[in-house]
């Protein structure tokens, strides 16, 4: 546990504490009165209220739309199911700026709906809610569907034989068994939407802001660190509460169910009702998931003179007349790949050590350590990024001019995914195998190399794929840390979208398409190595 704890202490706790200290300490004392002042402001109360209710609305809407998909993926067997599983997961690993760009191309000014029917939904709450459903659909399908596929259907069939209707059998038998997984998925969706940044920044316009967006505005634009510190602590408290509830639901799910092989529960649809359900789910996927991505790709090729590669070619040239970059925009592709590879390596080392520690010990200390590893998913990435700049500026860690700052910030987001993927596989290894190897004279290092590594190799590849994808799309911290001559793809897309002009818009669509393709390729590769016997509900 020592290495992960040291990493999180230096690169997470210290920067966040420094920002809070800068904002709330004055004249040698803490200014706790700032809480009442900040939380008493009408504009910030509206931000807090909007952050909460849009997260609740996004969560409810995602559950309503995604639960039928979870049932289809769990209980039906049909051609192309593996490919569909990967397609469903693509939106989740896409950077939020790409999601914002896709919905801007669909719902914004000059978008598909605007062209066909004169309807614009950008700068409205509906655009934000739909984008959140798009982004989190996979969380519900793979978390709930993973458990649903392993529930023995004979229990529900027995209830029906005893006279219960289909609805009553599902409500009394299946729903209670699914409840922990549904609760866990709902809490994760709430967490992601409560801390939403890129989607709201692009689609919300000046009228809508979450806590994360407001923290960015107070920090980067107004330089009001005291207000940003209060909002950071409010978000931290909310996220901590959600994570505690999530940990309890996960423990309930792990210990309360008897599961069967998913291959035994899936079958071809039978009857008009099941075929109609499958058709409805596939239609939803086309409309909700594929249409925004298709429009994004189409906009990247459509120029004022017709369809072509003009926007892609222009990425290789530097606009000298007041352009948005000091280097050609295409350089962002190489920068992002280099940063993401370095971040993946760091996340794998830290996450693997943390997962190994969690399998060796039990108790309150371990649960607290596990919760600590999840905090970067909910704590303001803006705060972490700005905290890097003001804390890592003197020996022995003077890193402000070093390229490593960006991968370190991205690794903080990748570590929780590595831990969540590695942990169930490590826990499934029979401890007697390690003991037998040790009795035969193997050193601890050789036991790990000969026993653990062969069993967790595929999980390690999957963890690397997810860490790479989320690192590639990290935006909140990177927007502070990426140097002007070394932009990443998400930063470049956001910068282009913030500038008027057809060329800037087209280049943003082209870069977003490139970023989407890179993330999708990484996902398809890890899907081919997906662990078949993964724990129920693990993403």
mmCIF file of C-alpha atoms in Angstrom, residues 112-437:
data_model
loop_
_atom_site.group_PDB
_atom_site.id
_atom_site.type_symbol
_atom_site.label_atom_id
_atom_site.label_comp_id
_atom_site.label_asym_id
_atom_site.label_seq_id
_atom_site.Cartn_x
_atom_site.Cartn_y
_atom_site.Cartn_z
ATOM 1 C CA UNK A 112 -28.797 18.019 -38.417
ATOM 2 C CA UNK A 113 -32.015 18.902 -36.563
ATOM 3 C CA UNK A 114 -31.559 22.587 -37.392
ATOM 4 C CA UNK A 115 -31.188 21.779 -41.087
ATOM 5 C CA UNK A 116 -34.112 19.345 -41.261
ATOM 6 C CA UNK A 117 -36.711 20.946 -39.005
ATOM 7 C CA UNK A 118 -35.231 24.214 -37.754
ATOM 8 C CA UNK A 119 -34.916 22.804 -34.216
ATOM 9 C CA UNK A 120 -31.984 23.731 -31.970
ATOM 10 C CA UNK A 121 -31.445 22.197 -28.556
ATOM 11 C CA UNK A 122 -27.934 23.406 -27.720
ATOM 12 C CA UNK A 123 -27.813 25.782 -24.739
ATOM 13 C CA UNK A 124 -30.850 23.865 -23.384
ATOM 14 C CA UNK A 125 -31.022 21.358 -20.589
ATOM 15 C CA UNK A 126 -32.336 18.697 -22.996
ATOM 16 C CA UNK A 127 -29.064 18.623 -24.897
ATOM 17 C CA UNK A 128 -27.203 18.071 -21.610
ATOM 18 C CA UNK A 129 -29.547 15.298 -20.453
ATOM 19 C CA UNK A 130 -29.411 13.443 -23.783
ATOM 20 C CA UNK A 131 -25.614 13.697 -23.879
ATOM 21 C CA UNK A 132 -25.431 12.301 -20.344
ATOM 22 C CA UNK A 133 -27.668 9.361 -21.299
ATOM 23 C CA UNK A 134 -25.459 8.752 -24.348
ATOM 24 C CA UNK A 135 -22.334 8.802 -22.180
ATOM 25 C CA UNK A 136 -23.645 6.624 -19.326
ATOM 26 C CA UNK A 137 -25.804 4.100 -21.205
ATOM 27 C CA UNK A 138 -23.000 1.540 -21.035
ATOM 28 C CA UNK A 139 -22.633 1.926 -17.252
ATOM 29 C CA UNK A 140 -26.166 0.600 -16.690
ATOM 30 C CA UNK A 141 -26.085 -2.039 -19.442
ATOM 31 C CA UNK A 142 -22.783 -3.567 -18.383
ATOM 32 C CA UNK A 143 -23.211 -3.205 -14.608
ATOM 33 C CA UNK A 144 -26.823 -4.422 -14.396
ATOM 34 C CA UNK A 145 -26.637 -6.680 -17.450
ATOM 35 C CA UNK A 146 -23.496 -8.375 -16.150
ATOM 36 C CA UNK A 147 -25.345 -9.475 -13.004
ATOM 37 C CA UNK A 148 -28.633 -10.182 -14.781
ATOM 38 C CA UNK A 149 -26.880 -12.615 -17.116
ATOM 39 C CA UNK A 150 -25.684 -14.639 -14.114
ATOM 40 C CA UNK A 151 -29.010 -14.841 -12.259
ATOM 41 C CA UNK A 152 -30.588 -18.286 -12.509
ATOM 42 C CA UNK A 153 -33.804 -17.842 -14.576
ATOM 43 C CA UNK A 154 -35.267 -21.009 -13.051
ATOM 44 C CA UNK A 155 -36.121 -19.079 -9.879
ATOM 45 C CA UNK A 156 -38.452 -16.764 -11.806
ATOM 46 C CA UNK A 157 -39.846 -19.726 -13.772
ATOM 47 C CA UNK A 158 -40.627 -21.514 -10.501
ATOM 48 C CA UNK A 159 -42.550 -18.483 -9.250
ATOM 49 C CA UNK A 160 -44.621 -18.458 -12.439
ATOM 50 C CA UNK A 161 -45.379 -22.160 -12.095
ATOM 51 C CA UNK A 162 -46.711 -21.413 -8.601
ATOM 52 C CA UNK A 163 -49.205 -18.958 -10.088
ATOM 53 C CA UNK A 164 -47.411 -15.615 -10.182
ATOM 54 C CA UNK A 165 -47.859 -13.445 -13.257
ATOM 55 C CA UNK A 166 -44.795 -12.519 -15.341
ATOM 56 C CA UNK A 167 -44.744 -9.025 -13.798
ATOM 57 C CA UNK A 168 -45.248 -10.320 -10.245
ATOM 58 C CA UNK A 169 -42.493 -12.931 -10.658
ATOM 59 C CA UNK A 170 -40.088 -10.306 -11.961
ATOM 60 C CA UNK A 171 -41.020 -7.839 -9.207
ATOM 61 C CA UNK A 172 -40.748 -10.352 -6.344
ATOM 62 C CA UNK A 173 -37.852 -12.545 -7.513
ATOM 63 C CA UNK A 174 -35.630 -10.829 -10.077
ATOM 64 C CA UNK A 175 -35.903 -7.189 -9.025
ATOM 65 C CA UNK A 176 -34.726 -7.765 -5.411
ATOM 66 C CA UNK A 177 -31.735 -9.687 -6.738
ATOM 67 C CA UNK A 178 -30.943 -6.902 -9.217
ATOM 68 C CA UNK A 179 -31.513 -4.067 -6.749
ATOM 69 C CA UNK A 180 -27.876 -3.793 -5.538
ATOM 70 C CA UNK A 181 -26.575 -3.693 -9.131
ATOM 71 C CA UNK A 182 -29.201 -1.125 -10.160
ATOM 72 C CA UNK A 183 -28.330 0.987 -7.123
ATOM 73 C CA UNK A 184 -24.608 0.742 -7.879
ATOM 74 C CA UNK A 185 -25.155 1.731 -11.517
ATOM 75 C CA UNK A 186 -27.429 4.615 -10.509
ATOM 76 C CA UNK A 187 -24.872 5.921 -8.033
ATOM 77 C CA UNK A 188 -22.089 5.775 -10.628
ATOM 78 C CA UNK A 189 -24.219 7.608 -13.200
ATOM 79 C CA UNK A 190 -25.115 10.219 -10.595
ATOM 80 C CA UNK A 191 -21.441 10.631 -9.744
ATOM 81 C CA UNK A 192 -20.394 11.129 -13.376
ATOM 82 C CA UNK A 193 -23.213 13.574 -14.141
ATOM 83 C CA UNK A 194 -22.873 15.478 -10.866
ATOM 84 C CA UNK A 195 -19.244 16.250 -11.763
ATOM 85 C CA UNK A 196 -19.921 16.793 -15.482
ATOM 86 C CA UNK A 197 -17.612 19.350 -17.093
ATOM 87 C CA UNK A 198 -16.882 18.985 -20.817
ATOM 88 C CA UNK A 199 -20.465 18.214 -21.867
ATOM 89 C CA UNK A 200 -21.951 21.134 -19.920
ATOM 90 C CA UNK A 201 -19.146 23.477 -20.977
ATOM 91 C CA UNK A 202 -19.860 22.845 -24.677
ATOM 92 C CA UNK A 203 -23.645 22.332 -24.696
ATOM 93 C CA UNK A 204 -24.843 24.359 -21.731
ATOM 94 C CA UNK A 205 -23.800 27.804 -22.906
ATOM 95 C CA UNK A 206 -23.772 30.683 -20.432
ATOM 96 C CA UNK A 207 -27.127 29.695 -18.929
ATOM 97 C CA UNK A 208 -26.158 26.385 -17.347
ATOM 98 C CA UNK A 209 -23.217 25.449 -15.156
ATOM 99 C CA UNK A 210 -22.443 22.523 -12.872
ATOM 100 C CA UNK A 211 -20.210 22.828 -9.832
ATOM 101 C CA UNK A 212 -17.256 21.626 -11.920
ATOM 102 C CA UNK A 213 -17.857 24.266 -14.601
ATOM 103 C CA UNK A 214 -18.281 26.963 -11.948
ATOM 104 C CA UNK A 215 -15.050 25.897 -10.210
ATOM 105 C CA UNK A 216 -13.267 26.266 -13.556
ATOM 106 C CA UNK A 217 -14.806 29.706 -14.110
ATOM 107 C CA UNK A 218 -13.932 30.933 -10.611
ATOM 108 C CA UNK A 219 -10.373 29.552 -10.886
ATOM 109 C CA UNK A 220 -9.312 30.240 -14.471
ATOM 110 C CA UNK A 221 -11.388 33.282 -15.412
ATOM 111 C CA UNK A 222 -12.141 35.187 -12.193
ATOM 112 C CA UNK A 223 -9.119 34.026 -10.123
ATOM 113 C CA UNK A 224 -11.416 33.803 -7.078
ATOM 114 C CA UNK A 225 -9.711 30.946 -5.245
ATOM 115 C CA UNK A 226 -11.744 31.314 -2.049
ATOM 116 C CA UNK A 227 -15.024 30.737 -3.868
ATOM 117 C CA UNK A 228 -13.473 27.878 -5.864
ATOM 118 C CA UNK A 229 -12.190 26.310 -2.610
ATOM 119 C CA UNK A 230 -15.633 26.348 -0.999
ATOM 120 C CA UNK A 231 -17.255 24.831 -4.095
ATOM 121 C CA UNK A 232 -14.511 22.185 -4.236
ATOM 122 C CA UNK A 233 -15.195 21.149 -0.640
ATOM 123 C CA UNK A 234 -18.941 21.038 -1.282
ATOM 124 C CA UNK A 235 -18.366 18.788 -4.294
ATOM 125 C CA UNK A 236 -15.898 16.686 -2.301
ATOM 126 C CA UNK A 237 -18.464 16.129 0.467
ATOM 127 C CA UNK A 238 -21.164 15.152 -2.026
ATOM 128 C CA UNK A 239 -18.869 12.778 -3.903
ATOM 129 C CA UNK A 240 -17.601 11.211 -0.669
ATOM 130 C CA UNK A 241 -21.179 10.480 0.398
ATOM 131 C CA UNK A 242 -21.981 8.888 -2.962
ATOM 132 C CA UNK A 243 -18.849 6.718 -2.812
ATOM 133 C CA UNK A 244 -19.664 5.505 0.703
ATOM 134 C CA UNK A 245 -23.154 4.482 -0.390
ATOM 135 C CA UNK A 246 -21.689 2.863 -3.513
ATOM 136 C CA UNK A 247 -19.228 0.811 -1.443
ATOM 137 C CA UNK A 248 -22.092 -0.525 0.705
ATOM 138 C CA UNK A 249 -24.120 -1.562 -2.361
ATOM 139 C CA UNK A 250 -21.109 -3.316 -3.894
ATOM 140 C CA UNK A 251 -20.509 -5.316 -0.705
ATOM 141 C CA UNK A 252 -24.170 -6.337 -0.605
ATOM 142 C CA UNK A 253 -24.017 -7.410 -4.225
ATOM 143 C CA UNK A 254 -20.844 -9.454 -3.768
ATOM 144 C CA UNK A 255 -22.056 -11.428 -0.795
ATOM 145 C CA UNK A 256 -25.787 -12.015 -1.242
ATOM 146 C CA UNK A 257 -26.206 -13.894 -4.542
ATOM 147 C CA UNK A 258 -25.674 -17.333 -6.030
ATOM 148 C CA UNK A 259 -24.734 -17.024 -9.688
ATOM 149 C CA UNK A 260 -24.597 -19.305 -12.720
ATOM 150 C CA UNK A 261 -22.641 -19.324 -15.984
ATOM 151 C CA UNK A 262 -23.989 -16.530 -18.268
ATOM 152 C CA UNK A 263 -23.786 -18.896 -21.254
ATOM 153 C CA UNK A 264 -26.612 -20.932 -19.693
ATOM 154 C CA UNK A 265 -29.032 -18.014 -19.327
ATOM 155 C CA UNK A 266 -28.973 -16.438 -22.821
ATOM 156 C CA UNK A 267 -31.208 -17.803 -25.589
ATOM 157 C CA UNK A 268 -32.643 -16.684 -28.900
ATOM 158 C CA UNK A 269 -35.703 -14.394 -28.618
ATOM 159 C CA UNK A 270 -39.000 -16.249 -28.713
ATOM 160 C CA UNK A 271 -42.393 -14.819 -29.497
ATOM 161 C CA UNK A 272 -43.493 -11.472 -30.894
ATOM 162 C CA UNK A 273 -42.964 -9.660 -27.595
ATOM 163 C CA UNK A 274 -39.289 -10.591 -27.249
ATOM 164 C CA UNK A 275 -38.548 -9.827 -30.887
ATOM 165 C CA UNK A 276 -40.287 -6.452 -30.486
ATOM 166 C CA UNK A 277 -38.178 -5.732 -27.392
ATOM 167 C CA UNK A 278 -34.959 -6.610 -29.246
ATOM 168 C CA UNK A 279 -36.003 -4.426 -32.192
ATOM 169 C CA UNK A 280 -36.846 -1.533 -29.874
ATOM 170 C CA UNK A 281 -33.487 -1.749 -28.095
ATOM 171 C CA UNK A 282 -31.588 -1.877 -31.399
ATOM 172 C CA UNK A 283 -33.559 1.132 -32.656
ATOM 173 C CA UNK A 284 -32.732 3.027 -29.472
ATOM 174 C CA UNK A 285 -29.061 2.245 -29.945
ATOM 175 C CA UNK A 286 -29.109 3.517 -33.514
ATOM 176 C CA UNK A 287 -30.927 6.743 -32.624
ATOM 177 C CA UNK A 288 -29.223 7.493 -29.323
ATOM 178 C CA UNK A 289 -25.686 6.152 -29.791
ATOM 179 C CA UNK A 290 -24.889 5.859 -33.493
ATOM 180 C CA UNK A 291 -26.666 8.933 -34.881
ATOM 181 C CA UNK A 292 -24.613 11.537 -32.941
ATOM 182 C CA UNK A 293 -21.372 9.767 -33.860
ATOM 183 C CA UNK A 294 -22.452 9.447 -37.487
ATOM 184 C CA UNK A 295 -23.317 13.140 -37.694
ATOM 185 C CA UNK A 296 -19.952 13.999 -36.113
ATOM 186 C CA UNK A 297 -18.103 12.037 -38.816
ATOM 187 C CA UNK A 298 -20.301 13.508 -41.563
ATOM 188 C CA UNK A 299 -19.612 17.078 -40.418
ATOM 189 C CA UNK A 300 -15.872 16.402 -40.451
ATOM 190 C CA UNK A 301 -16.034 15.693 -44.195
ATOM 191 C CA UNK A 302 -18.608 18.303 -45.270
ATOM 192 C CA UNK A 303 -17.161 21.618 -46.402
ATOM 193 C CA UNK A 304 -18.715 24.640 -48.100
ATOM 194 C CA UNK A 305 -17.627 23.186 -51.454
ATOM 195 C CA UNK A 306 -18.997 19.697 -50.832
ATOM 196 C CA UNK A 307 -17.641 16.591 -49.158
ATOM 197 C CA UNK A 308 -13.881 16.146 -48.974
ATOM 198 C CA UNK A 309 -10.798 15.926 -46.800
ATOM 199 C CA UNK A 310 -10.168 19.686 -46.612
ATOM 200 C CA UNK A 311 -10.566 19.913 -42.839
ATOM 201 C CA UNK A 312 -8.281 16.935 -42.277
ATOM 202 C CA UNK A 313 -5.630 18.392 -44.611
ATOM 203 C CA UNK A 314 -5.812 21.753 -42.857
ATOM 204 C CA UNK A 315 -4.875 20.077 -39.570
ATOM 205 C CA UNK A 316 -1.331 19.673 -40.881
ATOM 206 C CA UNK A 317 -0.846 23.408 -41.497
ATOM 207 C CA UNK A 318 -0.321 26.243 -39.053
ATOM 208 C CA UNK A 319 -2.616 29.236 -39.375
ATOM 209 C CA UNK A 320 -0.242 32.169 -38.988
ATOM 210 C CA UNK A 321 -3.012 34.803 -38.964
ATOM 211 C CA UNK A 322 -4.098 34.696 -35.331
ATOM 212 C CA UNK A 323 -4.707 30.970 -35.240
ATOM 213 C CA UNK A 324 -5.628 29.006 -32.146
ATOM 214 C CA UNK A 325 -2.338 27.067 -31.996
ATOM 215 C CA UNK A 326 1.413 27.582 -31.911
ATOM 216 C CA UNK A 327 1.838 24.298 -33.797
ATOM 217 C CA UNK A 328 -0.231 22.518 -36.481
ATOM 218 C CA UNK A 329 -3.349 21.010 -34.860
ATOM 219 C CA UNK A 330 -2.394 17.519 -36.049
ATOM 220 C CA UNK A 331 0.502 17.585 -33.549
ATOM 221 C CA UNK A 332 -2.124 17.140 -30.834
ATOM 222 C CA UNK A 333 -2.590 13.523 -31.989
ATOM 223 C CA UNK A 334 1.022 12.594 -31.283
ATOM 224 C CA UNK A 335 1.044 14.550 -28.027
ATOM 225 C CA UNK A 336 -2.091 12.781 -26.795
ATOM 226 C CA UNK A 337 -0.788 9.324 -27.673
ATOM 227 C CA UNK A 338 2.523 9.947 -25.899
ATOM 228 C CA UNK A 339 0.833 11.352 -22.796
ATOM 229 C CA UNK A 340 -1.749 8.535 -22.706
ATOM 230 C CA UNK A 341 0.902 5.803 -23.026
ATOM 231 C CA UNK A 342 2.929 7.303 -20.179
ATOM 232 C CA UNK A 343 -0.204 7.737 -18.041
ATOM 233 C CA UNK A 344 -1.229 4.140 -18.742
ATOM 234 C CA UNK A 345 2.146 2.855 -17.568
ATOM 235 C CA UNK A 346 1.895 4.850 -14.336
ATOM 236 C CA UNK A 347 -1.736 3.799 -13.766
ATOM 237 C CA UNK A 348 -0.895 0.120 -14.284
ATOM 238 C CA UNK A 349 1.964 0.200 -11.770
ATOM 239 C CA UNK A 350 0.033 2.128 -9.103
ATOM 240 C CA UNK A 351 -3.290 0.366 -9.728
ATOM 241 C CA UNK A 352 -1.801 -3.133 -9.753
ATOM 242 C CA UNK A 353 0.020 -2.540 -6.469
ATOM 243 C CA UNK A 354 -3.152 -1.125 -4.937
ATOM 244 C CA UNK A 355 -5.285 -4.059 -6.150
ATOM 245 C CA UNK A 356 -2.719 -6.541 -4.797
ATOM 246 C CA UNK A 357 -2.758 -4.780 -1.417
ATOM 247 C CA UNK A 358 -6.564 -4.899 -1.299
ATOM 248 C CA UNK A 359 -6.545 -8.677 -1.845
ATOM 249 C CA UNK A 360 -4.036 -9.287 0.954
ATOM 250 C CA UNK A 361 -5.733 -7.354 3.746
ATOM 251 C CA UNK A 362 -9.231 -6.748 5.089
ATOM 252 C CA UNK A 363 -10.773 -4.317 7.527
ATOM 253 C CA UNK A 364 -11.561 -0.636 7.896
ATOM 254 C CA UNK A 365 -8.104 0.461 6.762
ATOM 255 C CA UNK A 366 -8.501 -1.457 3.516
ATOM 256 C CA UNK A 367 -11.997 -0.062 2.898
ATOM 257 C CA UNK A 368 -10.709 3.449 3.489
ATOM 258 C CA UNK A 369 -7.832 2.813 1.108
ATOM 259 C CA UNK A 370 -10.267 1.513 -1.510
ATOM 260 C CA UNK A 371 -12.432 4.632 -1.181
ATOM 261 C CA UNK A 372 -9.355 6.853 -1.529
ATOM 262 C CA UNK A 373 -8.558 5.227 -4.868
ATOM 263 C CA UNK A 374 -12.002 6.171 -6.207
ATOM 264 C CA UNK A 375 -11.919 9.839 -5.152
ATOM 265 C CA UNK A 376 -10.197 11.170 -8.313
ATOM 266 C CA UNK A 377 -13.288 10.163 -10.298
ATOM 267 C CA UNK A 378 -15.383 12.610 -8.319
ATOM 268 C CA UNK A 379 -13.113 15.365 -7.047
ATOM 269 C CA UNK A 380 -12.778 18.369 -9.325
ATOM 270 C CA UNK A 381 -10.166 17.657 -11.994
ATOM 271 C CA UNK A 382 -9.934 21.419 -12.453
ATOM 272 C CA UNK A 383 -8.817 21.747 -8.838
ATOM 273 C CA UNK A 384 -6.254 18.967 -9.261
ATOM 274 C CA UNK A 385 -4.830 20.537 -12.433
ATOM 275 C CA UNK A 386 -4.542 24.011 -10.966
ATOM 276 C CA UNK A 387 -3.160 22.492 -7.757
ATOM 277 C CA UNK A 388 -0.368 20.874 -9.771
ATOM 278 C CA UNK A 389 0.718 24.295 -11.005
ATOM 279 C CA UNK A 390 0.976 25.864 -7.555
ATOM 280 C CA UNK A 391 2.452 22.907 -5.630
ATOM 281 C CA UNK A 392 4.870 21.203 -8.020
ATOM 282 C CA UNK A 393 6.890 24.375 -8.569
ATOM 283 C CA UNK A 394 9.939 23.982 -6.333
ATOM 284 C CA UNK A 395 12.629 21.356 -5.625
ATOM 285 C CA UNK A 396 12.592 18.447 -5.198
ATOM 286 C CA UNK A 397 9.433 18.351 -7.363
ATOM 287 C CA UNK A 398 9.735 21.345 -9.671
ATOM 288 C CA UNK A 399 7.744 19.888 -12.575
ATOM 289 C CA UNK A 400 5.957 22.932 -14.004
ATOM 290 C CA UNK A 401 8.075 22.917 -17.155
ATOM 291 C CA UNK A 402 8.130 19.128 -17.469
ATOM 292 C CA UNK A 403 5.924 17.146 -19.857
ATOM 293 C CA UNK A 404 5.352 14.519 -17.143
ATOM 294 C CA UNK A 405 2.762 16.721 -15.386
ATOM 295 C CA UNK A 406 0.063 15.823 -17.891
ATOM 296 C CA UNK A 407 0.521 12.007 -17.672
ATOM 297 C CA UNK A 408 0.595 12.175 -13.871
ATOM 298 C CA UNK A 409 -2.744 14.010 -13.794
ATOM 299 C CA UNK A 410 -4.232 11.594 -16.336
ATOM 300 C CA UNK A 411 -2.969 8.584 -14.358
ATOM 301 C CA UNK A 412 -5.013 9.699 -11.352
ATOM 302 C CA UNK A 413 -8.161 9.067 -13.405
ATOM 303 C CA UNK A 414 -6.850 5.784 -14.815
ATOM 304 C CA UNK A 415 -5.909 4.160 -11.496
ATOM 305 C CA UNK A 416 -9.533 3.553 -10.297
ATOM 306 C CA UNK A 417 -10.323 1.678 -13.533
ATOM 307 C CA UNK A 418 -7.216 -0.475 -13.167
ATOM 308 C CA UNK A 419 -8.136 -1.335 -9.571
ATOM 309 C CA UNK A 420 -11.777 -2.145 -10.354
ATOM 310 C CA UNK A 421 -10.769 -4.458 -13.230
ATOM 311 C CA UNK A 422 -7.837 -6.178 -11.497
ATOM 312 C CA UNK A 423 -9.382 -6.628 -8.051
ATOM 313 C CA UNK A 424 -12.029 -9.316 -8.772
ATOM 314 C CA UNK A 425 -9.546 -11.370 -10.801
ATOM 315 C CA UNK A 426 -6.908 -11.243 -8.063
ATOM 316 C CA UNK A 427 -9.505 -12.161 -5.450
ATOM 317 C CA UNK A 428 -10.544 -15.175 -7.530
ATOM 318 C CA UNK A 429 -7.051 -16.733 -7.410
ATOM 319 C CA UNK A 430 -6.972 -19.659 -4.973
ATOM 320 C CA UNK A 431 -4.574 -18.698 -2.174
ATOM 321 C CA UNK A 432 -3.549 -22.340 -1.838
ATOM 322 C CA UNK A 433 -1.731 -22.062 -5.170
ATOM 323 C CA UNK A 434 0.507 -19.335 -3.743
ATOM 324 C CA UNK A 435 1.036 -21.320 -0.550
ATOM 325 C CA UNK A 436 2.000 -24.447 -2.482
ATOM 326 C CA UNK A 437 4.501 -22.502 -4.588
#
